[in-house]
Amino acid sequence: MTAKKLTLNLDFHSGLPIYTQIVAQVQSQLANGVLQPGDQLPTVRALAEELRVNFNTIARAYRLLDEARVISTQQGRGTYITEIPPPKVGKKMKAEVLLALAERFINEAQRLGFSEPEIGQMVRTQLQLRKEAEEKSKE
Amino acid sequence: MTAKKLTLNLDFHSGLPIYTQIVAQVQSQLANGVLQPGDQLPTVRALAEELRVNFNTIARAYRLLDEARVISTQQGRGTYITEIPPPKVGKKMKAEVLLALAERFINEAQRLGFSEPEIGQMVRTQLQLRKEAEEKSKE
DNA sequence: CTTGCATTGTACTAATTGTATCATTGTATA
DNA sequence: TATACAATGATACAATTAGTACAATGCAAG
């Protein structure tokens, strides 16, 4: 078993759902390089025991991360950080698709208590970071 | 689970609304140190049964305390005395969650072939629409 | 190579908890 | 008394987490 330790810090009284906190921290640790592509995450049951929560809560977090292509969960095998960044296989360039995505994102953020300015600021920052990263990689 | 006992003394003939008495006594016990930040309060139903009152009355009291930032009520979880010490940690974690949310959204949009300017434009548009809707509803 | 079993994630359901909405009650006041 | 309004109650709903059973995978024993 080569699963990483995955140290998570949950706040049970923050008003944020456990599964949301897990998703956030895994993505954060991936962005920080603490987690690397190919790393195996703890099993849903192992992490559940460590965090003292039900393993379905972990499964829910993993499912969200899987849907976001951040990790790959495989029944009977385990869960791994996705090896290659998601392929850009855009074919439906329809504005409606992007609109729906944006609405889902904004709704979820607002549901969790974030204000519209906060949301806008975060998106601007993230897009700017990616833009800079692209320019740097071109050199 | 670890909910405090929360001994309240209600006077049903004082002319003071039940929910007002609950609010006052919770605040009083917090000031006295009987209740500590992080403590979990009884569920609305448990406290309602103990006090022989409808649980909506408890919910109303909890809602007022929540609006006063004295407690944090969380659907599906419970209600907790607000943690004062780690405002920094709380903020940091919230930022992390929003960041993760934004990253998921942007990743998915890019995976579908949308460009960064397109994504930014869509979010700006949606936020602007909501802002206008809010202002209109205020009139 | 096959079989059995342990490990791992999945699906579905149940339980727990707060929320929203409207109805009822009771009381003050015109 | 009639009416208006605040307090409380009833009911249905939504969000989160937990429980249970199952399916896929891999590995080791035979």
Short mmCIF file of N, CA, C and O in Angstrom, two decimals, chain A residues 20-139:
data_model
loop_
_atom_site.label_atom_id
_atom_site.label_comp_id
_atom_site.label_asym_id
_atom_site.label_seq_id
_atom_site.Cartn_x
_atom_site.Cartn_y
_atom_site.Cartn_z
N THR A 20 -16.93 19.11 1.53
CA THR A 20 -16.43 20.30 0.85
C THR A 20 -15.01 20.62 1.31
O THR A 20 -14.14 20.96 0.51
N GLN A 21 -14.78 20.50 2.59
CA GLN A 21 -13.46 20.80 3.13
C GLN A 21 -12.42 19.82 2.59
O GLN A 21 -11.29 20.20 2.28
N ILE A 22 -12.82 18.56 2.47
CA ILE A 22 -11.89 17.56 1.94
C ILE A 22 -11.54 17.87 0.50
O ILE A 22 -10.36 17.87 0.11
N VAL A 23 -12.56 18.17 -0.30
CA VAL A 23 -12.32 18.52 -1.70
C VAL A 23 -11.35 19.70 -1.79
O VAL A 23 -10.37 19.67 -2.54
N ALA A 24 -11.63 20.71 -1.01
CA ALA A 24 -10.81 21.92 -1.07
C ALA A 24 -9.37 21.63 -0.72
O ALA A 24 -8.44 22.08 -1.38
N GLN A 25 -9.17 20.86 0.34
CA GLN A 25 -7.81 20.65 0.81
C GLN A 25 -7.02 19.72 -0.11
O GLN A 25 -5.81 19.89 -0.26
N VAL A 26 -7.69 18.77 -0.72
CA VAL A 26 -6.98 17.91 -1.67
C VAL A 26 -6.54 18.75 -2.87
O VAL A 26 -5.39 18.67 -3.32
N GLN A 27 -7.43 19.57 -3.36
CA GLN A 27 -7.08 20.41 -4.51
C GLN A 27 -5.97 21.38 -4.13
O GLN A 27 -5.06 21.64 -4.92
N SER A 28 -6.07 21.90 -2.92
CA SER A 28 -5.05 22.83 -2.46
C SER A 28 -3.68 22.14 -2.39
O SER A 28 -2.68 22.68 -2.84
N GLN A 29 -3.66 20.93 -1.82
CA GLN A 29 -2.40 20.22 -1.68
C GLN A 29 -1.85 19.79 -3.03
O GLN A 29 -0.64 19.68 -3.20
N LEU A 30 -2.74 19.58 -3.98
CA LEU A 30 -2.27 19.27 -5.33
C LEU A 30 -1.64 20.50 -5.96
O LEU A 30 -0.58 20.44 -6.59
N ALA A 31 -2.28 21.64 -5.75
CA ALA A 31 -1.75 22.88 -6.30
C ALA A 31 -0.41 23.22 -5.65
O ALA A 31 0.49 23.75 -6.30
N ASN A 32 -0.27 22.91 -4.38
CA ASN A 32 0.96 23.21 -3.66
C ASN A 32 2.07 22.20 -3.93
O ASN A 32 3.20 22.39 -3.47
N GLY A 33 1.74 21.14 -4.60
CA GLY A 33 2.76 20.13 -4.86
C GLY A 33 2.90 19.11 -3.75
O GLY A 33 3.73 18.21 -3.84
N VAL A 34 2.11 19.27 -2.68
CA VAL A 34 2.16 18.26 -1.61
C VAL A 34 1.68 16.93 -2.16
O VAL A 34 2.21 15.87 -1.83
N LEU A 35 0.70 17.01 -3.02
CA LEU A 35 0.23 15.81 -3.72
C LEU A 35 0.69 15.90 -5.17
O LEU A 35 0.63 16.96 -5.79
N GLN A 36 1.12 14.77 -5.68
CA GLN A 36 1.64 14.73 -7.04
C GLN A 36 0.78 13.80 -7.90
O GLN A 36 0.21 12.84 -7.39
N PRO A 37 0.73 14.09 -9.20
CA PRO A 37 0.02 13.17 -10.09
C PRO A 37 0.54 11.75 -9.92
O PRO A 37 1.75 11.54 -9.84
N GLY A 38 -0.35 10.81 -9.82
CA GLY A 38 0.05 9.42 -9.64
C GLY A 38 -0.01 8.98 -8.19
O GLY A 38 -0.06 7.78 -7.91
N ASP A 39 0.02 9.92 -7.28
CA ASP A 39 -0.06 9.54 -5.86
C ASP A 39 -1.36 8.82 -5.57
O ASP A 39 -2.40 9.17 -6.11
N GLN A 40 -1.25 7.82 -4.70
CA GLN A 40 -2.47 7.15 -4.27
C GLN A 40 -2.98 7.79 -3.00
O GLN A 40 -2.23 7.99 -2.04
N LEU A 41 -4.26 8.09 -2.99
CA LEU A 41 -4.86 8.65 -1.79
C LEU A 41 -5.26 7.50 -0.87
O LEU A 41 -5.37 6.35 -1.30
N PRO A 42 -5.49 7.80 0.41
CA PRO A 42 -5.97 6.76 1.33
C PRO A 42 -7.31 6.22 0.83
O PRO A 42 -8.04 6.90 0.12
N THR A 43 -7.63 5.01 1.22
CA THR A 43 -8.93 4.45 0.86
C THR A 43 -10.02 5.21 1.61
O THR A 43 -9.77 5.86 2.62
N VAL A 44 -11.20 5.13 1.08
CA VAL A 44 -12.30 5.85 1.71
C VAL A 44 -12.45 5.42 3.17
O VAL A 44 -12.70 6.26 4.05
N ARG A 45 -12.24 4.14 3.42
CA ARG A 45 -12.43 3.68 4.80
C ARG A 45 -11.29 4.12 5.71
O ARG A 45 -11.51 4.50 6.86
N ALA A 46 -10.08 4.07 5.19
CA ALA A 46 -8.93 4.47 6.01
C ALA A 46 -9.02 5.94 6.38
O ALA A 46 -8.86 6.31 7.55
N LEU A 47 -9.32 6.76 5.39
CA LEU A 47 -9.40 8.19 5.66
C LEU A 47 -10.57 8.50 6.58
O LEU A 47 -10.50 9.36 7.45
N ALA A 48 -11.65 7.76 6.38
CA ALA A 48 -12.83 7.97 7.21
C ALA A 48 -12.50 7.69 8.68
O ALA A 48 -12.89 8.44 9.57
N GLU A 49 -11.77 6.61 8.90
CA GLU A 49 -11.43 6.26 10.28
C GLU A 49 -10.53 7.31 10.89
O GLU A 49 -10.71 7.73 12.03
N GLU A 50 -9.56 7.75 10.10
CA GLU A 50 -8.63 8.74 10.61
C GLU A 50 -9.32 10.05 10.96
O GLU A 50 -9.01 10.68 11.97
N LEU A 51 -10.28 10.44 10.15
CA LEU A 51 -10.96 11.71 10.37
C LEU A 51 -12.20 11.56 11.25
O LEU A 51 -12.87 12.54 11.53
N ARG A 52 -12.48 10.32 11.62
CA ARG A 52 -13.65 10.05 12.45
C ARG A 52 -14.94 10.49 11.79
O ARG A 52 -15.78 11.17 12.40
N VAL A 53 -15.08 10.17 10.53
CA VAL A 53 -16.34 10.44 9.84
C VAL A 53 -16.74 9.17 9.10
O VAL A 53 -15.96 8.23 8.98
N ASN A 54 -17.96 9.15 8.61
CA ASN A 54 -18.43 8.00 7.86
C ASN A 54 -17.73 7.92 6.52
O ASN A 54 -17.44 8.94 5.89
N PHE A 55 -17.45 6.70 6.06
CA PHE A 55 -16.67 6.59 4.83
C PHE A 55 -17.44 7.07 3.61
O PHE A 55 -16.85 7.36 2.58
N ASN A 56 -18.76 7.16 3.73
CA ASN A 56 -19.52 7.70 2.61
C ASN A 56 -19.26 9.19 2.42
O ASN A 56 -19.40 9.71 1.32
N THR A 57 -18.90 9.84 3.50
CA THR A 57 -18.55 11.25 3.39
C THR A 57 -17.27 11.41 2.58
O THR A 57 -17.16 12.29 1.73
N ILE A 58 -16.31 10.52 2.83
CA ILE A 58 -15.08 10.53 2.03
C ILE A 58 -15.41 10.18 0.58
O ILE A 58 -14.92 10.83 -0.35
N ALA A 59 -16.27 9.19 0.42
CA ALA A 59 -16.63 8.77 -0.94
C ALA A 59 -17.26 9.92 -1.70
O ALA A 59 -17.02 10.10 -2.90
N ARG A 60 -18.04 10.70 -1.00
CA ARG A 60 -18.68 11.84 -1.66
C ARG A 60 -17.64 12.85 -2.11
O ARG A 60 -17.70 13.38 -3.22
N ALA A 61 -16.70 13.13 -1.26
CA ALA A 61 -15.62 14.06 -1.61
C ALA A 61 -14.83 13.51 -2.79
O ALA A 61 -14.54 14.23 -3.76
N TYR A 62 -14.49 12.24 -2.73
CA TYR A 62 -13.73 11.63 -3.82
C TYR A 62 -14.52 11.67 -5.13
O TYR A 62 -13.98 11.87 -6.20
N ARG A 63 -15.82 11.47 -5.02
CA ARG A 63 -16.64 11.49 -6.23
C ARG A 63 -16.61 12.87 -6.88
O ARG A 63 -16.50 13.00 -8.10
N LEU A 64 -16.68 13.92 -6.04
CA LEU A 64 -16.62 15.28 -6.58
C LEU A 64 -15.28 15.53 -7.24
O LEU A 64 -15.20 16.11 -8.33
N LEU A 65 -14.22 15.08 -6.59
CA LEU A 65 -12.89 15.27 -7.16
C LEU A 65 -12.74 14.47 -8.44
O LEU A 65 -12.10 14.91 -9.40
N ASP A 66 -13.34 13.30 -8.46
CA ASP A 66 -13.30 12.47 -9.65
C ASP A 66 -14.03 13.16 -10.81
O ASP A 66 -13.55 13.18 -11.93
N GLU A 67 -15.19 13.72 -10.49
CA GLU A 67 -15.95 14.41 -11.54
C GLU A 67 -15.19 15.61 -12.06
O GLU A 67 -15.33 15.99 -13.23
N ALA A 68 -14.38 16.20 -11.20
CA ALA A 68 -13.57 17.36 -11.62
C ALA A 68 -12.29 16.90 -12.28
O ALA A 68 -11.43 17.71 -12.61
N ARG A 69 -12.12 15.59 -12.44
CA ARG A 69 -10.94 15.01 -13.09
C ARG A 69 -9.67 15.26 -12.30
O ARG A 69 -8.58 15.22 -12.85
N VAL A 70 -9.81 15.55 -11.03
CA VAL A 70 -8.64 15.78 -10.20
C VAL A 70 -8.05 14.45 -9.76
O VAL A 70 -6.84 14.27 -9.72
N ILE A 71 -8.92 13.52 -9.44
CA ILE A 71 -8.46 12.19 -9.05
C ILE A 71 -9.19 11.16 -9.90
O ILE A 71 -10.14 11.48 -10.61
N SER A 72 -8.71 9.94 -9.82
CA SER A 72 -9.35 8.85 -10.53
C SER A 72 -9.65 7.76 -9.51
O SER A 72 -8.75 7.16 -8.95
N THR A 73 -10.92 7.55 -9.24
CA THR A 73 -11.28 6.51 -8.29
C THR A 73 -11.63 5.24 -9.05
O THR A 73 -12.34 5.28 -10.05
N GLN A 74 -11.09 4.14 -8.58
CA GLN A 74 -11.29 2.87 -9.28
C GLN A 74 -11.73 1.80 -8.29
O GLN A 74 -10.98 1.46 -7.37
N GLN A 75 -12.92 1.34 -8.51
CA GLN A 75 -13.48 0.33 -7.61
C GLN A 75 -12.56 -0.89 -7.54
O GLN A 75 -12.15 -1.43 -8.54
N GLY A 76 -12.28 -1.28 -6.33
CA GLY A 76 -11.42 -2.44 -6.13
C GLY A 76 -9.94 -2.14 -6.18
O GLY A 76 -9.12 -3.00 -5.87
N ARG A 77 -9.57 -0.94 -6.59
CA ARG A 77 -8.17 -0.57 -6.72
C ARG A 77 -7.77 0.48 -5.71
O ARG A 77 -6.90 0.28 -4.87
N GLY A 78 -8.43 1.59 -5.78
CA GLY A 78 -8.06 2.72 -4.94
C GLY A 78 -8.29 4.02 -5.70
O GLY A 78 -8.89 4.01 -6.77
N THR A 79 -7.82 5.09 -5.13
CA THR A 79 -7.98 6.39 -5.79
C THR A 79 -6.62 7.03 -5.97
O THR A 79 -5.76 6.98 -5.08
N TYR A 80 -6.44 7.63 -7.11
CA TYR A 80 -5.14 8.20 -7.47
C TYR A 80 -5.30 9.60 -8.02
O TYR A 80 -6.30 9.93 -8.65
N ILE A 81 -4.29 10.42 -7.77
CA ILE A 81 -4.26 11.73 -8.39
C ILE A 81 -4.11 11.53 -9.90
O ILE A 81 -3.28 10.73 -10.33
N THR A 82 -4.92 12.23 -10.65
CA THR A 82 -4.91 12.06 -12.10
C THR A 82 -3.52 12.31 -12.67
O THR A 82 -2.85 13.26 -12.31
N GLU A 83 -3.10 11.40 -13.55
CA GLU A 83 -1.76 11.48 -14.11
C GLU A 83 -1.60 12.69 -15.03
O GLU A 83 -0.69 13.48 -14.86
N ILE A 84 -2.46 12.78 -16.00
CA ILE A 84 -2.33 13.87 -16.94
C ILE A 84 -3.46 14.86 -16.73
O ILE A 84 -4.60 14.45 -16.46
N PRO A 85 -3.16 16.12 -16.85
CA PRO A 85 -4.22 17.12 -16.74
C PRO A 85 -5.31 16.80 -17.74
O PRO A 85 -5.05 16.25 -18.80
N PRO A 86 -6.51 17.14 -17.40
CA PRO A 86 -7.67 16.82 -18.23
C PRO A 86 -7.45 17.20 -19.68
O PRO A 86 -7.00 18.31 -19.97
N PRO A 87 -7.72 16.31 -20.60
CA PRO A 87 -7.58 16.61 -22.03
C PRO A 87 -8.59 17.66 -22.44
O PRO A 87 -9.73 17.63 -22.01
N LYS A 88 -8.14 18.57 -23.24
CA LYS A 88 -9.04 19.64 -23.68
C LYS A 88 -9.75 19.21 -24.94
O LYS A 88 -9.37 19.55 -26.04
N VAL A 89 -10.79 18.44 -24.75
CA VAL A 89 -11.50 17.86 -25.89
C VAL A 89 -12.77 18.62 -26.19
O VAL A 89 -13.81 18.05 -26.38
N GLY A 90 -12.67 19.93 -26.18
CA GLY A 90 -13.88 20.72 -26.39
C GLY A 90 -14.48 20.49 -27.75
O GLY A 90 -13.80 20.54 -28.76
N LYS A 91 -15.74 20.18 -27.75
CA LYS A 91 -16.41 20.12 -29.03
C LYS A 91 -17.70 20.92 -28.99
O LYS A 91 -18.09 21.53 -29.97
N LYS A 92 -18.32 20.93 -27.82
CA LYS A 92 -19.52 21.75 -27.72
C LYS A 92 -19.13 23.13 -27.21
O LYS A 92 -18.97 23.35 -26.02
N MET A 93 -18.94 24.05 -28.11
CA MET A 93 -18.51 25.39 -27.72
C MET A 93 -19.70 26.27 -27.45
O MET A 93 -19.61 27.48 -27.52
N LYS A 94 -20.77 25.67 -27.15
CA LYS A 94 -21.98 26.47 -27.02
C LYS A 94 -21.94 27.29 -25.74
O LYS A 94 -21.53 26.83 -24.69
N ALA A 95 -22.38 28.50 -25.87
CA ALA A 95 -22.39 29.41 -24.73
C ALA A 95 -23.27 28.88 -23.61
O ALA A 95 -23.01 29.12 -22.44
N GLU A 96 -24.27 28.12 -23.98
CA GLU A 96 -25.18 27.60 -22.96
C GLU A 96 -24.46 26.68 -22.00
O GLU A 96 -24.75 26.66 -20.81
N VAL A 97 -23.53 25.91 -22.54
CA VAL A 97 -22.78 25.00 -21.70
C VAL A 97 -21.98 25.77 -20.67
O VAL A 97 -22.00 25.47 -19.47
N LEU A 98 -21.29 26.78 -21.14
CA LEU A 98 -20.48 27.59 -20.23
C LEU A 98 -21.37 28.33 -19.24
O LEU A 98 -21.06 28.42 -18.05
N LEU A 99 -22.48 28.79 -19.74
CA LEU A 99 -23.43 29.48 -18.86
C LEU A 99 -23.88 28.57 -17.73
O LEU A 99 -23.89 28.95 -16.56
N ALA A 100 -24.23 27.36 -18.11
CA ALA A 100 -24.70 26.40 -17.09
C ALA A 100 -23.61 26.12 -16.07
O ALA A 100 -23.86 26.07 -14.87
N LEU A 101 -22.39 25.95 -16.56
CA LEU A 101 -21.27 25.69 -15.66
C LEU A 101 -21.09 26.86 -14.70
O LEU A 101 -20.94 26.67 -13.49
N ALA A 102 -21.11 28.06 -15.26
CA ALA A 102 -20.88 29.25 -14.43
C ALA A 102 -21.99 29.40 -13.39
O ALA A 102 -21.72 29.71 -12.22
N GLU A 103 -23.21 29.13 -13.81
CA GLU A 103 -24.31 29.27 -12.86
C GLU A 103 -24.20 28.26 -11.73
O GLU A 103 -24.43 28.60 -10.57
N ARG A 104 -23.82 27.04 -12.08
CA ARG A 104 -23.67 26.04 -11.04
C ARG A 104 -22.60 26.45 -10.04
O ARG A 104 -22.76 26.33 -8.83
N PHE A 105 -21.50 26.94 -10.60
CA PHE A 105 -20.40 27.37 -9.74
C PHE A 105 -20.82 28.51 -8.83
O PHE A 105 -20.62 28.48 -7.61
N ILE A 106 -21.44 29.53 -9.40
CA ILE A 106 -21.82 30.70 -8.61
C ILE A 106 -22.87 30.32 -7.57
O ILE A 106 -22.80 30.74 -6.41
N ASN A 107 -23.82 29.51 -7.97
CA ASN A 107 -24.84 29.09 -7.02
C ASN A 107 -24.23 28.37 -5.83
O ASN A 107 -24.57 28.63 -4.68
N GLU A 108 -23.34 27.45 -6.14
CA GLU A 108 -22.71 26.67 -5.07
C GLU A 108 -21.91 27.58 -4.14
O GLU A 108 -21.97 27.45 -2.92
N ALA A 109 -21.18 28.51 -4.74
CA ALA A 109 -20.36 29.41 -3.92
C ALA A 109 -21.26 30.27 -3.04
O ALA A 109 -20.98 30.47 -1.85
N GLN A 110 -22.34 30.76 -3.60
CA GLN A 110 -23.24 31.60 -2.81
C GLN A 110 -23.92 30.79 -1.72
O GLN A 110 -24.11 31.27 -0.61
N ARG A 111 -24.24 29.55 -2.06
CA ARG A 111 -24.87 28.69 -1.05
C ARG A 111 -23.96 28.51 0.14
O ARG A 111 -24.39 28.40 1.27
N LEU A 112 -22.65 28.48 -0.13
CA LEU A 112 -21.68 28.29 0.95
C LEU A 112 -21.36 29.61 1.63
O LEU A 112 -20.51 29.67 2.51
N GLY A 113 -22.01 30.67 1.21
CA GLY A 113 -21.89 31.92 1.96
C GLY A 113 -20.93 32.95 1.37
O GLY A 113 -20.65 33.95 2.02
N PHE A 114 -20.45 32.70 0.18
CA PHE A 114 -19.53 33.67 -0.40
C PHE A 114 -20.30 34.75 -1.14
O PHE A 114 -21.33 34.50 -1.75
N SER A 115 -19.78 35.97 -1.05
CA SER A 115 -20.44 37.10 -1.70
C SER A 115 -20.05 37.16 -3.17
O SER A 115 -19.06 36.57 -3.59
N GLU A 116 -20.83 37.92 -3.92
CA GLU A 116 -20.54 38.03 -5.34
C GLU A 116 -19.18 38.66 -5.60
O GLU A 116 -18.43 38.19 -6.46
N PRO A 117 -18.82 39.71 -4.90
CA PRO A 117 -17.47 40.27 -5.11
C PRO A 117 -16.37 39.25 -4.80
O PRO A 117 -15.38 39.17 -5.53
N GLU A 118 -16.56 38.48 -3.76
CA GLU A 118 -15.55 37.46 -3.42
C GLU A 118 -15.40 36.47 -4.56
O GLU A 118 -14.30 36.08 -4.93
N ILE A 119 -16.52 36.06 -5.11
CA ILE A 119 -16.51 35.08 -6.18
C ILE A 119 -15.81 35.65 -7.41
O ILE A 119 -14.92 35.02 -7.99
N GLY A 120 -16.20 36.87 -7.77
CA GLY A 120 -15.59 37.50 -8.93
C GLY A 120 -14.09 37.65 -8.76
O GLY A 120 -13.30 37.39 -9.67
N GLN A 121 -13.70 38.07 -7.57
CA GLN A 121 -12.28 38.29 -7.31
C GLN A 121 -11.50 36.98 -7.44
O GLN A 121 -10.42 36.94 -8.03
N MET A 122 -12.07 35.92 -6.89
CA MET A 122 -11.37 34.64 -6.93
C MET A 122 -11.20 34.16 -8.38
O MET A 122 -10.12 33.68 -8.75
N VAL A 123 -12.22 34.32 -9.17
CA VAL A 123 -12.13 33.88 -10.57
C VAL A 123 -11.09 34.71 -11.31
O VAL A 123 -10.25 34.18 -12.04
N ARG A 124 -11.13 36.01 -11.11
CA ARG A 124 -10.14 36.88 -11.77
C ARG A 124 -8.73 36.44 -11.39
O ARG A 124 -7.85 36.31 -12.25
N THR A 125 -8.53 36.23 -10.10
CA THR A 125 -7.19 35.85 -9.64
C THR A 125 -6.73 34.54 -10.28
O THR A 125 -5.61 34.44 -10.77
N GLN A 126 -7.61 33.57 -10.29
CA GLN A 126 -7.24 32.28 -10.84
C GLN A 126 -6.95 32.34 -12.33
O GLN A 126 -5.99 31.75 -12.82
N LEU A 127 -7.77 33.11 -13.04
CA LEU A 127 -7.53 33.23 -14.48
C LEU A 127 -6.22 33.94 -14.75
O LEU A 127 -5.47 33.58 -15.66
N GLN A 128 -5.94 34.95 -13.94
CA GLN A 128 -4.69 35.69 -14.10
C GLN A 128 -3.50 34.78 -13.86
O GLN A 128 -2.52 34.79 -14.60
N LEU A 129 -3.59 33.95 -12.83
CA LEU A 129 -2.51 33.03 -12.51
C LEU A 129 -2.25 32.08 -13.67
O LEU A 129 -1.10 31.82 -14.03
N ARG A 130 -3.32 31.60 -14.26
CA ARG A 130 -3.15 30.65 -15.36
C ARG A 130 -2.54 31.34 -16.57
O ARG A 130 -1.72 30.77 -17.29
N LYS A 131 -2.98 32.56 -16.79
CA LYS A 131 -2.45 33.32 -17.91
C LYS A 131 -0.94 33.49 -17.76
O LYS A 131 -0.17 33.26 -18.69
N GLU A 132 -0.55 33.85 -16.55
CA GLU A 132 0.87 34.04 -16.30
C GLU A 132 1.64 32.74 -16.48
O GLU A 132 2.73 32.72 -17.05
N ALA A 133 1.06 31.68 -16.00
CA ALA A 133 1.73 30.38 -16.11
C ALA A 133 1.91 29.99 -17.58
O ALA A 133 2.96 29.47 -17.97
N GLU A 134 0.90 30.28 -18.38
CA GLU A 134 1.01 29.97 -19.81
C GLU A 134 2.12 30.76 -20.47
O GLU A 134 2.94 30.22 -21.22
N GLU A 135 2.17 32.05 -20.17
CA GLU A 135 3.18 32.90 -20.78
C GLU A 135 4.57 32.44 -20.40
O GLU A 135 5.50 32.45 -21.21
N LYS A 136 4.69 32.06 -19.17
CA LYS A 136 5.99 31.62 -18.69
C LYS A 136 6.41 30.33 -19.41
O LYS A 136 7.57 30.16 -19.79
N SER A 137 5.48 29.45 -19.63
CA SER A 137 5.81 28.16 -20.26
C SER A 137 6.14 28.34 -21.73
O SER A 137 6.71 27.46 -22.36
N LYS A 138 5.76 29.48 -22.29
CA LYS A 138 6.03 29.71 -23.71
C LYS A 138 7.49 30.08 -23.95
O LYS A 138 8.03 29.89 -25.03
N GLU A 139 8.11 30.63 -22.94
CA GLU A 139 9.47 31.12 -23.11
C GLU A 139 10.48 29.99 -23.32
O GLU A 139 10.34 28.92 -22.78
#
